[in-house]
Short mmCIF file of C-alpha atoms in Angstrom, two decimals:
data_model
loop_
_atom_site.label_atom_id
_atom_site.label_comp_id
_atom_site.label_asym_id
_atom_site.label_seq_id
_atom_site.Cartn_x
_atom_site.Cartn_y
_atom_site.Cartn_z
CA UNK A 9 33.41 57.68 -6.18
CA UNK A 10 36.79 55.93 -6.80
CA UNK A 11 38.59 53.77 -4.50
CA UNK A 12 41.17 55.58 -2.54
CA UNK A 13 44.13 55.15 0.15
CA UNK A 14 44.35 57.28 3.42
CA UNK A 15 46.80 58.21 6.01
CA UNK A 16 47.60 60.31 8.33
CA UNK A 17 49.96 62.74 8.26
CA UNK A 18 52.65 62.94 11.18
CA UNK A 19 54.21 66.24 10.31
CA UNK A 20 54.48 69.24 7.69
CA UNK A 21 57.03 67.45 5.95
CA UNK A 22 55.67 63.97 6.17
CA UNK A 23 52.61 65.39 4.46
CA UNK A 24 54.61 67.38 1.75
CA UNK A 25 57.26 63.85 1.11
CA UNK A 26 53.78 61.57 0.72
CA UNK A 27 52.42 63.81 -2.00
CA UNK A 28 55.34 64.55 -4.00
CA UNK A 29 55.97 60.82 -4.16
CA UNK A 30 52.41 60.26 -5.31
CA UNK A 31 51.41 62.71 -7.96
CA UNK A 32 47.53 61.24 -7.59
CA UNK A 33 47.30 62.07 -4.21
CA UNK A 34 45.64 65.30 -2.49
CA UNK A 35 45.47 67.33 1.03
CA UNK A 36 42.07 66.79 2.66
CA UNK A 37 41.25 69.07 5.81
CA UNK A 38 37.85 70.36 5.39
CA UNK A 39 36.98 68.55 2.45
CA UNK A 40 34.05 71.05 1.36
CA UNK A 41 34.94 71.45 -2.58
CA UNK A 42 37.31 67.89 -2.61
CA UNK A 43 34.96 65.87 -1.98
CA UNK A 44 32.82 67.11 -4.10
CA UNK A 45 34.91 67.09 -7.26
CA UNK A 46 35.42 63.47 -6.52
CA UNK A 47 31.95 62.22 -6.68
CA UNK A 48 31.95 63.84 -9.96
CA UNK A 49 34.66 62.32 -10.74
CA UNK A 50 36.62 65.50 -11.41
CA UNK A 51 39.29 65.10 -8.93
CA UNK A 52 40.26 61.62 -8.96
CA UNK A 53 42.98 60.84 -6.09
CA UNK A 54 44.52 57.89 -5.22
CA UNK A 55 45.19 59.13 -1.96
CA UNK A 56 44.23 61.40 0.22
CA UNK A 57 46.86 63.12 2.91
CA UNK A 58 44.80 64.21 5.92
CA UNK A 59 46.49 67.42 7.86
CA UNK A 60 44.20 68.02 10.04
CA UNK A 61 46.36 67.08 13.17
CA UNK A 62 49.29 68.85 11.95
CA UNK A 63 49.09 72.00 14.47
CA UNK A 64 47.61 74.43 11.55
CA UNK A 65 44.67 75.23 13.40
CA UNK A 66 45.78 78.72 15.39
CA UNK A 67 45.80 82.21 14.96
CA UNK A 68 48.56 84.16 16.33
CA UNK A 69 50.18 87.87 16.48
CA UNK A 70 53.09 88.03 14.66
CA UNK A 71 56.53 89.80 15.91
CA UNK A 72 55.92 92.39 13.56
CA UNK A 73 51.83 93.00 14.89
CA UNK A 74 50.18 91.35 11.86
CA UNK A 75 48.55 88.10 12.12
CA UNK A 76 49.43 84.68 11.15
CA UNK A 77 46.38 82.52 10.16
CA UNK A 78 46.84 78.69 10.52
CA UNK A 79 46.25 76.86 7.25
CA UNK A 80 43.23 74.85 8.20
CA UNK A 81 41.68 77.12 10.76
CA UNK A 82 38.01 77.00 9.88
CA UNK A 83 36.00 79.26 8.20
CA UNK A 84 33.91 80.39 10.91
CA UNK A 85 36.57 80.42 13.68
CA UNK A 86 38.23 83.38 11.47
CA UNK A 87 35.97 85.47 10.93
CA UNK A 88 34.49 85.00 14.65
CA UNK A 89 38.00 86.11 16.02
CA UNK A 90 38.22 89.46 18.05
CA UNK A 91 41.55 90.67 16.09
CA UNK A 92 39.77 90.19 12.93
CA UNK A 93 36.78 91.05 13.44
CA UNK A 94 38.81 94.39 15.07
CA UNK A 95 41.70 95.32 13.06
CA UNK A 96 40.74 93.16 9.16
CA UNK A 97 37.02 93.69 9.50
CA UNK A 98 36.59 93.41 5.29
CA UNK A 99 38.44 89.92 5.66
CA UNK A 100 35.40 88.66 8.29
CA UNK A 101 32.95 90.45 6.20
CA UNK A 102 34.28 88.38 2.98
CA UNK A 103 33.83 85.09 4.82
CA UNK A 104 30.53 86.06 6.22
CA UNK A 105 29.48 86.34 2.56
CA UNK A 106 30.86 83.17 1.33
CA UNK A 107 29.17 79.77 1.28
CA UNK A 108 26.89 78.91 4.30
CA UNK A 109 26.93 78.53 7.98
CA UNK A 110 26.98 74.79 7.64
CA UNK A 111 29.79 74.66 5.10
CA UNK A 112 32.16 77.46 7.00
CA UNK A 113 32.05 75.75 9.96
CA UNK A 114 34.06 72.86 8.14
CA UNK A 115 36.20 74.62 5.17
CA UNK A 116 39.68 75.94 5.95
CA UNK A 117 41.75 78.85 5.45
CA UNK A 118 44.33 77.01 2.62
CA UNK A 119 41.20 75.16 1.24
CA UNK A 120 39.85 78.45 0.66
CA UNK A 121 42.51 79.92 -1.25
CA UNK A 122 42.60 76.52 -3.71
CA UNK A 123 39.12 75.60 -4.53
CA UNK A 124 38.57 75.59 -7.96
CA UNK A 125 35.91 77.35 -9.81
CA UNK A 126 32.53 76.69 -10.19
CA UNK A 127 32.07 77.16 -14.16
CA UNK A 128 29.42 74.99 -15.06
CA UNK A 129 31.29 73.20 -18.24
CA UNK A 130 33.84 72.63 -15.68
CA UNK A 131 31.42 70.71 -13.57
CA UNK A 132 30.58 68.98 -16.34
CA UNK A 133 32.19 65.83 -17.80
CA UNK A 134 30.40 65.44 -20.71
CA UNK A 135 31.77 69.12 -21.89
CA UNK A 136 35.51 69.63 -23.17
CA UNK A 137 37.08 71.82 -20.32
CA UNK A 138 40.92 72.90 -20.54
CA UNK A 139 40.87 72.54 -16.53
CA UNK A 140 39.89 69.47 -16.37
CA UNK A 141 41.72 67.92 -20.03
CA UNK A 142 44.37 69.86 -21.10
CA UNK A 143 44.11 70.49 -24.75
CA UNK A 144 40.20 69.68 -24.61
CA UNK A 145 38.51 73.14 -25.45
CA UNK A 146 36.86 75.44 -23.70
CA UNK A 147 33.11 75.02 -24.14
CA UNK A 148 32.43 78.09 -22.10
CA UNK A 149 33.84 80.06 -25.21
CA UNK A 150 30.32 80.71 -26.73
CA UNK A 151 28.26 78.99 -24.26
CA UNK A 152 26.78 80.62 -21.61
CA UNK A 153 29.14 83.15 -20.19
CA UNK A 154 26.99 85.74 -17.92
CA UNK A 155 28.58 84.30 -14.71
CA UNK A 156 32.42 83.73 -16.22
CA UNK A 157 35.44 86.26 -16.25
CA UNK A 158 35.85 89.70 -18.29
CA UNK A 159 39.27 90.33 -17.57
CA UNK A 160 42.70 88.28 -17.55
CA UNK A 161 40.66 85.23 -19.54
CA UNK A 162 42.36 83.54 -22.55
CA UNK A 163 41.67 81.44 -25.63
CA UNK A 164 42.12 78.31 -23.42
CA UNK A 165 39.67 79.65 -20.30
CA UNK A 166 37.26 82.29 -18.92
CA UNK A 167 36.90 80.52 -15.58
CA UNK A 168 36.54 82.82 -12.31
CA UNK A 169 38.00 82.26 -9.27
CA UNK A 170 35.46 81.45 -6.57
CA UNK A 171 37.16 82.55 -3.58
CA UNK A 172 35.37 85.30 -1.18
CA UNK A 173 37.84 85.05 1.44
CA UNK A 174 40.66 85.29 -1.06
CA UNK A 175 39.65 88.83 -2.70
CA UNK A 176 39.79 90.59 0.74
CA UNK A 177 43.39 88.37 1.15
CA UNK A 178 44.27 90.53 -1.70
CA UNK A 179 43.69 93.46 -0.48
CA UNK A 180 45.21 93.09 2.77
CA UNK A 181 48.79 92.37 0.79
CA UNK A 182 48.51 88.65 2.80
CA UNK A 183 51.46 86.07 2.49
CA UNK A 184 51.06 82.47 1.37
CA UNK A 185 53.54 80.68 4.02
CA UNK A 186 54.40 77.04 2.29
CA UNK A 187 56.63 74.00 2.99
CA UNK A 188 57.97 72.21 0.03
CA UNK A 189 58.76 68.60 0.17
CA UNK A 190 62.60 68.61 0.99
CA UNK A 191 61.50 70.77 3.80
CA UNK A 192 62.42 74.30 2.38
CA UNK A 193 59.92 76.99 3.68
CA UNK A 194 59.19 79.89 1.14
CA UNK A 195 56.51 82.79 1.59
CA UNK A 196 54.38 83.34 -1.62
CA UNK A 197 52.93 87.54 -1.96
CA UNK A 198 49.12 86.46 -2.60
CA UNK A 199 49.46 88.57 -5.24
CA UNK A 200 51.61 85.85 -7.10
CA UNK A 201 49.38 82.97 -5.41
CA UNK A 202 47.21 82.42 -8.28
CA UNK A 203 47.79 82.47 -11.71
CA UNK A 204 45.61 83.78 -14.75
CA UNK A 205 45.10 80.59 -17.20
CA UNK A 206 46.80 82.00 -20.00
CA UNK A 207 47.43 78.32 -21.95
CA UNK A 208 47.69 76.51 -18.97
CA UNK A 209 44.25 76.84 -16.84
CA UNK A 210 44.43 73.61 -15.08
CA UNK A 211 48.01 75.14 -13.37
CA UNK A 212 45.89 77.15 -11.13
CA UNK A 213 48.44 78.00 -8.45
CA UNK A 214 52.57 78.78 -7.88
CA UNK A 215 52.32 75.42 -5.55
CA UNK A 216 54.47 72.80 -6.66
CA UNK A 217 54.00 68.91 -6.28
CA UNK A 218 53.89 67.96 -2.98
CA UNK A 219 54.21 72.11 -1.38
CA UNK A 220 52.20 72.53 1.65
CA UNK A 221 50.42 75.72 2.60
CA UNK A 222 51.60 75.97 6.77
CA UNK A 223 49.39 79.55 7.31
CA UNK A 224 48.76 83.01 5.63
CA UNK A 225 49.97 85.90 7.07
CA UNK A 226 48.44 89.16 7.33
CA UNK A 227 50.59 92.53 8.03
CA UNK A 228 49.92 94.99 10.77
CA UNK A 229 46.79 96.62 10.54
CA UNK A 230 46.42 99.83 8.36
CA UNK A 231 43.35 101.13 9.82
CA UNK A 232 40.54 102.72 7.19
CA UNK A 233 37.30 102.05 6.55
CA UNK A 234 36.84 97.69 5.63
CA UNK A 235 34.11 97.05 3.06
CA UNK A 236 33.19 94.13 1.48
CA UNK A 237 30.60 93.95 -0.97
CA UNK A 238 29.24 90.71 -2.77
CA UNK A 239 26.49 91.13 -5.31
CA UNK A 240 24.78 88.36 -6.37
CA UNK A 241 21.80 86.35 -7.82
CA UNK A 242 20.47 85.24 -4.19
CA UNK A 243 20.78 86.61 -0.82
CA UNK A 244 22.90 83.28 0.39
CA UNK A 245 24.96 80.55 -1.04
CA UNK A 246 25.68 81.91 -4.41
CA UNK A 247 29.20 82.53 -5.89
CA UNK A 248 29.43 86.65 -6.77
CA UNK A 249 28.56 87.62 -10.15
CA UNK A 250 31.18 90.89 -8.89
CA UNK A 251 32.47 91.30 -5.50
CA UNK A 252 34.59 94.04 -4.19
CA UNK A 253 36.80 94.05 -1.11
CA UNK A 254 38.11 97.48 0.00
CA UNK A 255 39.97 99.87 2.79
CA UNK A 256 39.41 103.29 2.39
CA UNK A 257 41.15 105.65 4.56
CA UNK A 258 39.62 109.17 5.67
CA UNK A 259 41.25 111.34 2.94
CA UNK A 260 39.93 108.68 0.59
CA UNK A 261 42.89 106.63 -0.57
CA UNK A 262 42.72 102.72 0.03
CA UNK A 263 43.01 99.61 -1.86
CA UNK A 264 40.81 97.64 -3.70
CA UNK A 265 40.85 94.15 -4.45
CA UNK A 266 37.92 92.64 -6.91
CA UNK A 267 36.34 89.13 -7.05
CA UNK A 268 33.72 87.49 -9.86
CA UNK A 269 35.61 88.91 -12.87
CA UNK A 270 38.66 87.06 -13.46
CA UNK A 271 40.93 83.90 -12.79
CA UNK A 272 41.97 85.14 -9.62
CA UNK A 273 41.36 87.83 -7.22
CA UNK A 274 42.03 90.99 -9.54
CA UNK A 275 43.50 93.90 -8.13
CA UNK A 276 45.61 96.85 -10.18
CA UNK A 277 47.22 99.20 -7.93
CA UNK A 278 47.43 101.91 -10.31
CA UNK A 279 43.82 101.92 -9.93
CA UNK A 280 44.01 102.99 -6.74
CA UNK A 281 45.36 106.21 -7.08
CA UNK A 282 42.14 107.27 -8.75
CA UNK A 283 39.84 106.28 -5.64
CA UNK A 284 39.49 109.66 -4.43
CA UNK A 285 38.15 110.64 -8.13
CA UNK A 286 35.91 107.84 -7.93
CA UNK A 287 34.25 104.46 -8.92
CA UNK A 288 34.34 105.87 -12.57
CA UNK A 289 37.84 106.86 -12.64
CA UNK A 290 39.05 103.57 -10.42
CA UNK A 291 37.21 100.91 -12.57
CA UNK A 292 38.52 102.39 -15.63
CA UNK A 293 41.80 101.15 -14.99
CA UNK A 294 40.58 97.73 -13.14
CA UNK A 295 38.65 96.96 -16.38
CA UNK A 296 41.27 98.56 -19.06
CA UNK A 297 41.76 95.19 -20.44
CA UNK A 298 39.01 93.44 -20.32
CA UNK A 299 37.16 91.07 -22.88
CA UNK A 300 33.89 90.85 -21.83
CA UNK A 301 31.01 88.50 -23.79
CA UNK A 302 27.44 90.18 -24.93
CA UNK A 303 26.09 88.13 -21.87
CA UNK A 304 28.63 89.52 -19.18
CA UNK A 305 29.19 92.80 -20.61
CA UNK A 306 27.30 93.74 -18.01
CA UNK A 307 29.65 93.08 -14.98
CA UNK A 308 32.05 96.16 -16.22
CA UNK A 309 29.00 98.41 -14.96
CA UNK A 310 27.84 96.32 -12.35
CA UNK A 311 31.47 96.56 -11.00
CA UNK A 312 31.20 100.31 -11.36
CA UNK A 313 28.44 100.59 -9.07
CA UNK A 314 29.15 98.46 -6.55
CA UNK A 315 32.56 100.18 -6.06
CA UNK A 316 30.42 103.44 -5.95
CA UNK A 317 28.42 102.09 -3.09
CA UNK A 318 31.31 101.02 -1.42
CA UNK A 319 33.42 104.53 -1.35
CA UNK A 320 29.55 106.44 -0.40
CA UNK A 321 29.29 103.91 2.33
CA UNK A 322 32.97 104.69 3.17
CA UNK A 323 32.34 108.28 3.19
CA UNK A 324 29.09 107.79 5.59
#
């Protein structure tokens, strides 16, 4: 590991002013995936902001009756609270599935939402990755694909998102609450959060330098059914190969938000319409574009029946 500076941040915008003056530097709360990265010598910081004493640690009703989430509130704190648990069960489900006990006990809500994927050329410093070098390659462009993305990919990445938290974000319609470094405040539709890679894969969020995420913000509850389902190679600690996050109401209408299949958490809501026709009909449109590899082909069906389980168990 590289030799790096540390501080302390004393507020929001102290935090936000100390990284836009030092492009090398990086947040550190939890530390789960950072650290990590940096004995690889992926992520190689300078300096590391710590904003862990910054007040980000709460969960609060909001005036309207959603919920605001504190940015580094910890893994396991969320999905352990009563209002969660209660009124955005598929968001505690989601973090139940991620990661394990050890490991959610430490990472944070905004650490969540940014950790980068785990695409094994990515991981890998001896391979050209476009996420890690611009301009490099992508050596997971026929190389071993079965766990990278079928839809919203590009020539310069097929990377998937990791998040499990983040896929039921997205289909709860949550709101990315930031500071920038001049203090402005702005709130970011999770929807927009995250970009696909299109030529630019290592630009893997709307954050600019220096912009702090404060909390995320959920809207009032809508009731329904909350389903999360993660299917994957082992029962625990394994990223999804698909995942599918989903409230179904009783006349069968919801929304549906999928994870292991793309750059970001992939949701179409003109696929929803066709929930009360069925998995069929639904991933139809969720998969219209995709560009699957003979070794991930599979996750189009895969997807298909693990949204059928999910509207059966709805129905039950």
């Amino acid at each position: 590991m590289r030799a790096f500076s540390y501080e302390r941040a004393a507020s929001v915008e102290a935090a936000a002013q100390a990284a836009a003056h030092n492009p090398e530097s990086r947040f550190i709360a939890g530390g789960t995936n950072l650290l990590d990265l940096m004995k690889l010598e992926i992520e190689k910081p300078s300096h590391l902001i710590d904003v862990n004493g910054l007040g980000l640690d709460t969960i609060e009703s909001t005036a309207e009756g959603g919920l605001r989430i504190g940015a580094v509130v910890r893994n396991t704190d969320l999905a352990a609270h009563e209002t969660v648990r209660r009124d955005y069960g598929v968001l505690a489900r989601a973090l139940v599935a991620g990661a394990s006990g050890q490991l959610r006990n430490r990472a944070t809500t905004a650490g969540n939402l940014l950790q980068r994927t785990r695409c094994p050329y990515f991981y890998d410093p001896n391979q050209p990755c476009n996420k890690r070098l611009p301009g490099s390659g992508c050596s997971a462009i026929g190389g071993i694909t079965r766990q990278l993305g079928v839809v919203g990919t590009s020539e310069a990445c097929i990377a998937t998102h990791p998040s499990d938290m983040a896929v039921a974000m997205r289909a709860l319609d949550a709101i990315v609450d930031t500071v920038k470094p001049g203090g402005e405040r702005r709130s970011i539709p999770i929807a927009d959060f995250h970009r696909l890679p299109g030529n630019t894969p290592h630009i893997e969020t709307e954050l600019q330098q220096g912009e702090i995420i404060t909390s995320v913000v959920l809207p009032p509850p809508i009731g329904g059914k909350h389903i999360y389902r993660k299917v994957r190679d082992r029962a625990s600690y394994a990223f999804a190969l698909v995942s599918v996050a989903a409230v179904i109401q009783p006349d069968g209408t919801g929304k549906v938000a999928v994870g292991g299949v793309a750059h970001k958490p992939w949701r179409i809501e003109a696929a929803e319409s066709e929930l009360p026709n069925g998995a069929r009909a639904t991933v139809s449109i969720l998969m219209a574009d995709a560009r699957p590899t003979d070794q991930n082909s599979f996750k189009v069906d895969l997807l298909e029946r693990t949204l059928g389980a999910v509207l059966a168990g709805a129905r039950g």
